[in-house]
PDB file of C-alpha atoms in Angstrom:
ATOM      1  CA  UNK A  23     -18.494  -6.064  14.770  1.00  0.00           C
ATOM      2  CA  UNK A  24     -15.300  -5.118  16.585  1.00  0.00           C
ATOM      3  CA  UNK A  25     -15.269  -1.652  15.071  1.00  0.00           C
ATOM      4  CA  UNK A  26     -18.861  -1.039  16.221  1.00  0.00           C
ATOM      5  CA  UNK A  27     -17.955  -2.210  19.700  1.00  0.00           C
ATOM      6  CA  UNK A  28     -14.919   0.102  19.779  1.00  0.00           C
ATOM      7  CA  UNK A  29     -16.979   3.065  18.600  1.00  0.00           C
ATOM      8  CA  UNK A  30     -19.567   2.440  21.304  1.00  0.00           C
ATOM      9  CA  UNK A  31     -17.014   1.930  24.084  1.00  0.00           C
ATOM     10  CA  UNK A  32     -15.039   5.003  23.058  1.00  0.00           C
ATOM     11  CA  UNK A  33     -17.984   7.107  21.912  1.00  0.00           C
ATOM     12  CA  UNK A  34     -17.000   9.993  24.185  1.00  0.00           C
ATOM     13  CA  UNK A  35     -13.499   9.999  22.711  1.00  0.00           C
ATOM     14  CA  UNK A  36     -14.991   9.973  19.216  1.00  0.00           C
ATOM     15  CA  UNK A  37     -17.259  12.870  20.129  1.00  0.00           C
ATOM     16  CA  UNK A  38     -14.316  14.810  21.569  1.00  0.00           C
ATOM     17  CA  UNK A  39     -12.226  14.207  18.444  1.00  0.00           C
ATOM     18  CA  UNK A  40     -15.031  15.290  16.135  1.00  0.00           C
ATOM     19  CA  UNK A  41     -15.415  18.505  18.131  1.00  0.00           C
ATOM     20  CA  UNK A  42     -11.650  19.005  18.081  1.00  0.00           C
ATOM     21  CA  UNK A  43     -11.529  18.562  14.298  1.00  0.00           C
ATOM     22  CA  UNK A  44     -14.327  21.085  13.809  1.00  0.00           C
ATOM     23  CA  UNK A  45     -12.823  23.640  16.209  1.00  0.00           C
ATOM     24  CA  UNK A  46      -9.279  23.062  14.930  1.00  0.00           C
ATOM     25  CA  UNK A  47     -10.313  23.806  11.361  1.00  0.00           C
ATOM     26  CA  UNK A  48     -11.092  27.395  12.343  1.00  0.00           C
ATOM     27  CA  UNK A  49      -8.771  27.810  15.318  1.00  0.00           C
ATOM     28  CA  UNK A  50      -7.424  31.356  15.737  1.00  0.00           C
ATOM     29  CA  UNK A  51      -9.635  32.433  12.832  1.00  0.00           C
ATOM     30  CA  UNK A  52     -11.505  35.700  13.258  1.00  0.00           C
ATOM     31  CA  UNK A  53     -14.440  34.582  11.117  1.00  0.00           C
ATOM     32  CA  UNK A  54     -14.508  31.063  12.544  1.00  0.00           C
ATOM     33  CA  UNK A  55     -17.264  28.823  11.199  1.00  0.00           C
ATOM     34  CA  UNK A  56     -18.281  31.525   8.706  1.00  0.00           C
ATOM     35  CA  UNK A  57     -15.449  30.137   6.561  1.00  0.00           C
ATOM     36  CA  UNK A  58     -17.693  27.087   6.014  1.00  0.00           C
ATOM     37  CA  UNK A  59     -19.716  29.410   3.818  1.00  0.00           C
ATOM     38  CA  UNK A  60     -16.986  31.703   2.499  1.00  0.00           C
ATOM     39  CA  UNK A  61     -14.645  28.996   1.167  1.00  0.00           C
ATOM     40  CA  UNK A  62     -17.163  27.391  -1.220  1.00  0.00           C
ATOM     41  CA  UNK A  63     -18.641  30.791  -2.105  1.00  0.00           C
ATOM     42  CA  UNK A  64     -15.250  32.146  -3.158  1.00  0.00           C
ATOM     43  CA  UNK A  65     -14.539  29.041  -5.266  1.00  0.00           C
ATOM     44  CA  UNK A  66     -18.008  29.255  -6.739  1.00  0.00           C
ATOM     45  CA  UNK A  67     -17.465  32.904  -7.667  1.00  0.00           C
ATOM     46  CA  UNK A  68     -14.403  31.973  -9.719  1.00  0.00           C
ATOM     47  CA  UNK A  69     -16.226  29.320 -11.767  1.00  0.00           C
ATOM     48  CA  UNK A  70     -19.334  31.480 -12.083  1.00  0.00           C
ATOM     49  CA  UNK A  71     -17.201  34.159 -13.748  1.00  0.00           C
ATOM     50  CA  UNK A  72     -14.906  31.985 -15.878  1.00  0.00           C
ATOM     51  CA  UNK A  73     -17.420  29.620 -17.461  1.00  0.00           C
ATOM     52  CA  UNK A  74     -20.547  31.694 -18.161  1.00  0.00           C
ATOM     53  CA  UNK A  75     -18.801  34.987 -18.954  1.00  0.00           C
ATOM     54  CA  UNK A  76     -15.408  34.044 -20.395  1.00  0.00           C
ATOM     55  CA  UNK A  77     -15.929  30.541 -21.790  1.00  0.00           C
ATOM     56  CA  UNK A  78     -19.556  31.288 -22.714  1.00  0.00           C
ATOM     57  CA  UNK A  79     -21.010  28.211 -21.034  1.00  0.00           C
ATOM     58  CA  UNK A  80     -24.774  28.293 -21.661  1.00  0.00           C
ATOM     59  CA  UNK A  81     -25.831  25.910 -18.868  1.00  0.00           C
ATOM     60  CA  UNK A  82     -29.049  27.225 -17.310  1.00  0.00           C
ATOM     61  CA  UNK A  83     -28.749  28.369 -13.677  1.00  0.00           C
ATOM     62  CA  UNK A  84     -25.036  27.712 -13.910  1.00  0.00           C
ATOM     63  CA  UNK A  85     -24.317  28.904 -10.357  1.00  0.00           C
ATOM     64  CA  UNK A  86     -26.639  26.257  -8.909  1.00  0.00           C
ATOM     65  CA  UNK A  87     -25.266  23.695 -11.349  1.00  0.00           C
ATOM     66  CA  UNK A  88     -21.675  24.249 -10.200  1.00  0.00           C
ATOM     67  CA  UNK A  89     -22.679  24.617  -6.572  1.00  0.00           C
ATOM     68  CA  UNK A  90     -24.263  21.148  -6.483  1.00  0.00           C
ATOM     69  CA  UNK A  91     -21.008  19.679  -7.756  1.00  0.00           C
ATOM     70  CA  UNK A  92     -18.386  21.822  -6.073  1.00  0.00           C
ATOM     71  CA  UNK A  93     -19.633  21.593  -2.473  1.00  0.00           C
ATOM     72  CA  UNK A  94     -19.888  17.759  -2.395  1.00  0.00           C
ATOM     73  CA  UNK A  95     -16.496  17.582  -4.125  1.00  0.00           C
ATOM     74  CA  UNK A  96     -14.963  19.889  -1.498  1.00  0.00           C
ATOM     75  CA  UNK A  97     -16.430  17.622   1.181  1.00  0.00           C
ATOM     76  CA  UNK A  98     -14.761  14.626  -0.465  1.00  0.00           C
ATOM     77  CA  UNK A  99     -11.335  16.211  -0.985  1.00  0.00           C
ATOM     78  CA  UNK A 100     -11.260  17.719   2.506  1.00  0.00           C
ATOM     79  CA  UNK A 101     -12.043  14.328   3.988  1.00  0.00           C
ATOM     80  CA  UNK A 102      -9.410  12.480   1.980  1.00  0.00           C
ATOM     81  CA  UNK A 103      -6.562  14.973   2.477  1.00  0.00           C
ATOM     82  CA  UNK A 104      -7.140  15.336   6.222  1.00  0.00           C
ATOM     83  CA  UNK A 105      -7.843  11.679   6.936  1.00  0.00           C
ATOM     84  CA  UNK A 106      -4.739  10.567   5.040  1.00  0.00           C
ATOM     85  CA  UNK A 107      -2.493  12.262   7.612  1.00  0.00           C
ATOM     86  CA  UNK A 108      -4.561  12.036  10.763  1.00  0.00           C
ATOM     87  CA  UNK A 109      -2.485   9.134  12.152  1.00  0.00           C
ATOM     88  CA  UNK A 110       0.761  10.998  11.506  1.00  0.00           C
ATOM     89  CA  UNK A 111      -0.656  14.181  13.061  1.00  0.00           C
ATOM     90  CA  UNK A 112      -1.545  12.242  16.208  1.00  0.00           C
ATOM     91  CA  UNK A 113       1.694  10.265  16.341  1.00  0.00           C
ATOM     92  CA  UNK A 114       2.713  11.526  19.798  1.00  0.00           C
ATOM     93  CA  UNK A 115      -0.602  10.465  21.329  1.00  0.00           C
ATOM     94  CA  UNK A 116      -0.492   7.071  19.626  1.00  0.00           C
ATOM     95  CA  UNK A 117       2.911   6.363  21.212  1.00  0.00           C
ATOM     96  CA  UNK A 118       1.693   7.158  24.723  1.00  0.00           C
ATOM     97  CA  UNK A 119      -1.963   6.213  25.034  1.00  0.00           C
ATOM     98  CA  UNK A 120      -3.986   3.226  23.903  1.00  0.00           C
ATOM     99  CA  UNK A 121      -7.295   3.783  22.156  1.00  0.00           C
ATOM    100  CA  UNK A 122      -8.836   2.310  19.017  1.00  0.00           C
ATOM    101  CA  UNK A 123      -6.846   3.977  16.228  1.00  0.00           C
ATOM    102  CA  UNK A 124      -9.813   3.854  13.870  1.00  0.00           C
ATOM    103  CA  UNK A 125     -11.386   6.599  15.975  1.00  0.00           C
ATOM    104  CA  UNK A 126      -9.074   9.106  14.253  1.00  0.00           C
ATOM    105  CA  UNK A 127     -10.140   8.653  10.596  1.00  0.00           C
ATOM    106  CA  UNK A 128     -13.775   8.226  11.673  1.00  0.00           C
ATOM    107  CA  UNK A 129     -13.584  11.567  13.524  1.00  0.00           C
ATOM    108  CA  UNK A 130     -12.152  13.299  10.453  1.00  0.00           C
ATOM    109  CA  UNK A 131     -14.846  11.961   8.127  1.00  0.00           C
ATOM    110  CA  UNK A 132     -17.620  12.748  10.608  1.00  0.00           C
ATOM    111  CA  UNK A 133     -16.428  16.309  11.258  1.00  0.00           C
ATOM    112  CA  UNK A 134     -16.172  16.914   7.500  1.00  0.00           C
ATOM    113  CA  UNK A 135     -19.745  15.645   7.182  1.00  0.00           C
ATOM    114  CA  UNK A 136     -20.930  18.181   9.758  1.00  0.00           C
ATOM    115  CA  UNK A 137     -19.165  20.909   7.787  1.00  0.00           C
ATOM    116  CA  UNK A 138     -20.789  19.627   4.584  1.00  0.00           C
ATOM    117  CA  UNK A 139     -24.223  19.821   6.186  1.00  0.00           C
ATOM    118  CA  UNK A 140     -23.573  23.474   6.988  1.00  0.00           C
ATOM    119  CA  UNK A 141     -22.289  24.169   3.467  1.00  0.00           C
ATOM    120  CA  UNK A 142     -25.399  22.557   1.967  1.00  0.00           C
ATOM    121  CA  UNK A 143     -27.306  25.622   3.150  1.00  0.00           C
ATOM    122  CA  UNK A 144     -25.496  27.478   0.346  1.00  0.00           C
ATOM    123  CA  UNK A 145     -27.044  25.173  -2.262  1.00  0.00           C
ATOM    124  CA  UNK A 146     -30.485  25.638  -0.751  1.00  0.00           C
ATOM    125  CA  UNK A 147     -30.023  29.418  -0.607  1.00  0.00           C
ATOM    126  CA  UNK A 148     -29.077  29.600  -4.305  1.00  0.00           C
ATOM    127  CA  UNK A 149     -32.003  27.361  -5.259  1.00  0.00           C
ATOM    128  CA  UNK A 150     -34.372  29.861  -3.662  1.00  0.00           C
ATOM    129  CA  UNK A 151     -32.437  32.903  -4.898  1.00  0.00           C
ATOM    130  CA  UNK A 152     -32.755  31.765  -8.539  1.00  0.00           C
ATOM    131  CA  UNK A 153     -36.396  30.775  -8.157  1.00  0.00           C
ATOM    132  CA  UNK A 154     -35.988  27.002  -8.354  1.00  0.00           C
ATOM    133  CA  UNK A 155     -36.880  26.365  -4.745  1.00  0.00           C
ATOM    134  CA  UNK A 156     -36.636  22.932  -3.154  1.00  0.00           C
ATOM    135  CA  UNK A 157     -38.566  19.915  -4.385  1.00  0.00           C
ATOM    136  CA  UNK A 158     -39.843  16.923  -2.454  1.00  0.00           C
ATOM    137  CA  UNK A 159     -36.840  14.941  -3.679  1.00  0.00           C
ATOM    138  CA  UNK A 160     -34.716  16.578  -0.992  1.00  0.00           C
ATOM    139  CA  UNK A 161     -35.826  13.712   1.260  1.00  0.00           C
ATOM    140  CA  UNK A 162     -33.280  11.576  -0.629  1.00  0.00           C
ATOM    141  CA  UNK A 163     -30.407  13.903   0.290  1.00  0.00           C
ATOM    142  CA  UNK A 164     -29.455  11.931   3.479  1.00  0.00           C
ATOM    143  CA  UNK A 165     -29.285   8.720   1.430  1.00  0.00           C
ATOM    144  CA  UNK A 166     -26.809  10.194  -1.052  1.00  0.00           C
ATOM    145  CA  UNK A 167     -24.793  11.677   1.800  1.00  0.00           C
ATOM    146  CA  UNK A 168     -24.697   8.261   3.516  1.00  0.00           C
ATOM    147  CA  UNK A 169     -23.271   6.673   0.356  1.00  0.00           C
ATOM    148  CA  UNK A 170     -20.586   9.358   0.196  1.00  0.00           C
ATOM    149  CA  UNK A 171     -19.854   8.987   3.921  1.00  0.00           C
ATOM    150  CA  UNK A 172     -19.283   5.224   3.672  1.00  0.00           C
ATOM    151  CA  UNK A 173     -17.159   5.608   0.535  1.00  0.00           C
ATOM    152  CA  UNK A 174     -15.051   8.366   2.132  1.00  0.00           C
ATOM    153  CA  UNK A 175     -14.611   6.330   5.315  1.00  0.00           C
ATOM    154  CA  UNK A 176     -13.369   3.298   3.405  1.00  0.00           C
ATOM    155  CA  UNK A 177     -10.848   5.343   1.432  1.00  0.00           C
ATOM    156  CA  UNK A 178      -9.794   7.130   4.637  1.00  0.00           C
ATOM    157  CA  UNK A 179      -9.067   3.839   6.389  1.00  0.00           C
ATOM    158  CA  UNK A 180      -6.813   2.764   3.546  1.00  0.00           C
ATOM    159  CA  UNK A 181      -4.935   6.029   3.059  1.00  0.00           C
ATOM    160  CA  UNK A 182      -4.509   6.901   6.752  1.00  0.00           C
ATOM    161  CA  UNK A 183      -2.863   3.539   7.454  1.00  0.00           C
ATOM    162  CA  UNK A 184      -0.654   3.353   4.358  1.00  0.00           C
ATOM    163  CA  UNK A 185       0.561   6.951   4.670  1.00  0.00           C
ATOM    164  CA  UNK A 186       2.203   6.113   7.999  1.00  0.00           C
ATOM    165  CA  UNK A 187       4.640   3.880   6.114  1.00  0.00           C
ATOM    166  CA  UNK A 188       4.703   5.775   2.819  1.00  0.00           C
ATOM    167  CA  UNK A 189       4.982   9.510   3.526  1.00  0.00           C
ATOM    168  CA  UNK A 190       5.377  10.370  -0.172  1.00  0.00           C
ATOM    169  CA  UNK A 191       1.711   9.508  -0.552  1.00  0.00           C
ATOM    170  CA  UNK A 192       0.964  13.143   0.328  1.00  0.00           C
ATOM    171  CA  UNK A 193       2.144  14.301  -3.094  1.00  0.00           C
ATOM    172  CA  UNK A 194       0.466  11.404  -4.893  1.00  0.00           C
ATOM    173  CA  UNK A 195      -2.892  12.197  -3.268  1.00  0.00           C
ATOM    174  CA  UNK A 196      -2.618  15.854  -4.211  1.00  0.00           C
ATOM    175  CA  UNK A 197      -1.963  15.041  -7.876  1.00  0.00           C
ATOM    176  CA  UNK A 198      -4.629  12.323  -7.964  1.00  0.00           C
ATOM    177  CA  UNK A 199      -7.292  14.686  -6.609  1.00  0.00           C
ATOM    178  CA  UNK A 200      -6.398  17.332  -9.184  1.00  0.00           C
ATOM    179  CA  UNK A 201      -6.791  14.791 -11.984  1.00  0.00           C
ATOM    180  CA  UNK A 202     -10.003  13.442 -10.436  1.00  0.00           C
ATOM    181  CA  UNK A 203     -11.488  16.944 -10.352  1.00  0.00           C
ATOM    182  CA  UNK A 204     -11.476  17.107 -14.150  1.00  0.00           C
ATOM    183  CA  UNK A 205     -12.670  13.507 -14.391  1.00  0.00           C
ATOM    184  CA  UNK A 206     -15.754  14.406 -12.333  1.00  0.00           C
ATOM    185  CA  UNK A 207     -18.749  16.323 -13.749  1.00  0.00           C
ATOM    186  CA  UNK A 208     -18.405  19.335 -11.449  1.00  0.00           C
ATOM    187  CA  UNK A 209     -18.088  22.278 -13.846  1.00  0.00           C
ATOM    188  CA  UNK A 210     -19.560  20.424 -16.832  1.00  0.00           C
ATOM    189  CA  UNK A 211     -22.567  18.181 -17.377  1.00  0.00           C
ATOM    190  CA  UNK A 212     -22.218  14.418 -17.790  1.00  0.00           C
ATOM    191  CA  UNK A 213     -24.002  14.454 -21.127  1.00  0.00           C
ATOM    192  CA  UNK A 214     -21.343  16.753 -22.621  1.00  0.00           C
ATOM    193  CA  UNK A 215     -18.675  14.069 -22.221  1.00  0.00           C
ATOM    194  CA  UNK A 216     -17.696  12.435 -25.549  1.00  0.00           C
ATOM    195  CA  UNK A 217     -19.102   8.939 -25.903  1.00  0.00           C
ATOM    196  CA  UNK A 218     -15.610   7.419 -26.011  1.00  0.00           C
ATOM    197  CA  UNK A 219     -14.833   8.691 -22.496  1.00  0.00           C
ATOM    198  CA  UNK A 220     -18.150   8.041 -20.744  1.00  0.00           C
ATOM    199  CA  UNK A 221     -17.129   4.524 -19.811  1.00  0.00           C
ATOM    200  CA  UNK A 222     -14.050   5.852 -18.032  1.00  0.00           C
ATOM    201  CA  UNK A 223     -15.999   8.578 -16.215  1.00  0.00           C
ATOM    202  CA  UNK A 224     -18.567   5.995 -15.103  1.00  0.00           C
ATOM    203  CA  UNK A 225     -15.820   4.266 -13.102  1.00  0.00           C
ATOM    204  CA  UNK A 226     -15.505   7.390 -10.956  1.00  0.00           C
ATOM    205  CA  UNK A 227     -17.801   6.930  -7.918  1.00  0.00           C
ATOM    206  CA  UNK A 228     -17.876  10.664  -7.187  1.00  0.00           C
ATOM    207  CA  UNK A 229     -19.319  11.273 -10.659  1.00  0.00           C
ATOM    208  CA  UNK A 230     -22.415   9.254  -9.697  1.00  0.00           C
ATOM    209  CA  UNK A 231     -22.671  10.844  -6.261  1.00  0.00           C
ATOM    210  CA  UNK A 232     -22.490  14.383  -7.662  1.00  0.00           C
ATOM    211  CA  UNK A 233     -25.046  13.491 -10.333  1.00  0.00           C
ATOM    212  CA  UNK A 234     -27.338  12.295  -7.537  1.00  0.00           C
ATOM    213  CA  UNK A 235     -26.984  15.578  -5.628  1.00  0.00           C
ATOM    214  CA  UNK A 236     -27.568  17.442  -8.879  1.00  0.00           C
ATOM    215  CA  UNK A 237     -30.726  15.441  -9.560  1.00  0.00           C
ATOM    216  CA  UNK A 238     -32.088  16.396  -6.149  1.00  0.00           C
ATOM    217  CA  UNK A 239     -31.286  20.114  -6.138  1.00  0.00           C
ATOM    218  CA  UNK A 240     -30.771  21.170  -9.765  1.00  0.00           C
ATOM    219  CA  UNK A 241     -32.831  18.811 -11.925  1.00  0.00           C
ATOM    220  CA  UNK A 242     -35.306  18.235  -9.074  1.00  0.00           C
ATOM    221  CA  UNK A 243     -35.877  14.623 -10.051  1.00  0.00           C
ATOM    222  CA  UNK A 244     -35.418  11.327  -8.283  1.00  0.00           C
ATOM    223  CA  UNK A 245     -31.780  10.103  -8.194  1.00  0.00           C
ATOM    224  CA  UNK A 246     -30.891   6.904 -10.032  1.00  0.00           C
ATOM    225  CA  UNK A 247     -31.297   4.464  -7.143  1.00  0.00           C
ATOM    226  CA  UNK A 248     -30.111   1.535  -9.213  1.00  0.00           C
ATOM    227  CA  UNK A 249     -26.732   3.229  -9.632  1.00  0.00           C
ATOM    228  CA  UNK A 250     -26.723   4.464  -6.024  1.00  0.00           C
ATOM    229  CA  UNK A 251     -27.585   0.993  -4.736  1.00  0.00           C
ATOM    230  CA  UNK A 252     -24.678  -0.601  -6.597  1.00  0.00           C
ATOM    231  CA  UNK A 253     -22.377   2.214  -5.472  1.00  0.00           C
ATOM    232  CA  UNK A 254     -23.492   1.787  -1.866  1.00  0.00           C
ATOM    233  CA  UNK A 255     -22.663  -1.923  -1.944  1.00  0.00           C
ATOM    234  CA  UNK A 256     -19.260  -1.135  -3.485  1.00  0.00           C
ATOM    235  CA  UNK A 257     -18.680   1.515  -0.814  1.00  0.00           C
ATOM    236  CA  UNK A 258     -19.462  -0.983   1.946  1.00  0.00           C
ATOM    237  CA  UNK A 259     -16.988  -3.456   0.423  1.00  0.00           C
ATOM    238  CA  UNK A 260     -14.339  -0.711   0.198  1.00  0.00           C
ATOM    239  CA  UNK A 261     -15.064   0.236   3.813  1.00  0.00           C
ATOM    240  CA  UNK A 262     -14.687  -3.366   5.018  1.00  0.00           C
ATOM    241  CA  UNK A 263     -11.497  -3.896   3.030  1.00  0.00           C
ATOM    242  CA  UNK A 264     -10.206  -0.536   4.239  1.00  0.00           C
ATOM    243  CA  UNK A 265     -10.806  -1.453   7.859  1.00  0.00           C
ATOM    244  CA  UNK A 266      -9.088  -4.833   7.408  1.00  0.00           C
ATOM    245  CA  UNK A 267      -6.040  -3.072   5.943  1.00  0.00           C
ATOM    246  CA  UNK A 268      -6.142  -0.450   8.694  1.00  0.00           C
ATOM    247  CA  UNK A 269      -6.481  -3.077  11.433  1.00  0.00           C
ATOM    248  CA  UNK A 270      -3.534  -5.032  10.074  1.00  0.00           C
ATOM    249  CA  UNK A 271      -1.223  -2.050   9.644  1.00  0.00           C
ATOM    250  CA  UNK A 272      -2.106  -0.265  12.890  1.00  0.00           C
ATOM    251  CA  UNK A 273      -0.045  -2.780  14.879  1.00  0.00           C
ATOM    252  CA  UNK A 274       3.112  -1.040  13.723  1.00  0.00           C
ATOM    253  CA  UNK A 275       1.937   2.583  13.968  1.00  0.00           C
ATOM    254  CA  UNK A 276       3.720   3.374  17.245  1.00  0.00           C
ATOM    255  CA  UNK A 277       7.055   2.107  15.901  1.00  0.00           C
ATOM    256  CA  UNK A 278       6.952   4.622  13.026  1.00  0.00           C
ATOM    257  CA  UNK A 279       6.994   7.689  15.301  1.00  0.00           C
TER     258      UNK A 279
END
């Protein structure tokens, strides 16, 4: 309950930090927020050329298929990489001013969510461009996004607090995300994974989240709520554990700068 109380009492600070994160992402950029569309579009163009044309992937509507995996994955990786170093980036402020430190990772995750909402327009645009349109199952989109938000927040709490004491974590995170990319069904379908490896892939929470987005936009069916329900409970546990770790380690933040 303490974290909810802190968020309410410092809601204006949280709002200011979210706005700062969004503006800072495109600061001194000529195109500004347009990069929210250009970044995923440029990545999408690469995969749309390599897999269907060069590797002869026969997945129907492959652009939409990749889009529904790549944009949520970009949301996840952006959140993790930025949140991991948000405490370090704000070290000078932490030394001088008191405020609930958890505001910083929450602001990063929330600002990334706003950016993700904007980028989702790309998925919708491709669905219409290729004639699929949008089904009634889009009403479940906020539920899937909530699961991803809670999961990302929990991981962000853990990484942002540990990184203060272990700066080498930057390189570990980078490598881990590269490995995780190939262990997540982004550019390939889950049913193409060999049976021997499906158990390992099923341990990847982002695999289930991306499959849920893909069900909504690409397959236009109802997501597997049994899997999402279990994942949501796990995400809440990770978030609680993450906050406990963060709350314990934040006492020594100021001494590390």
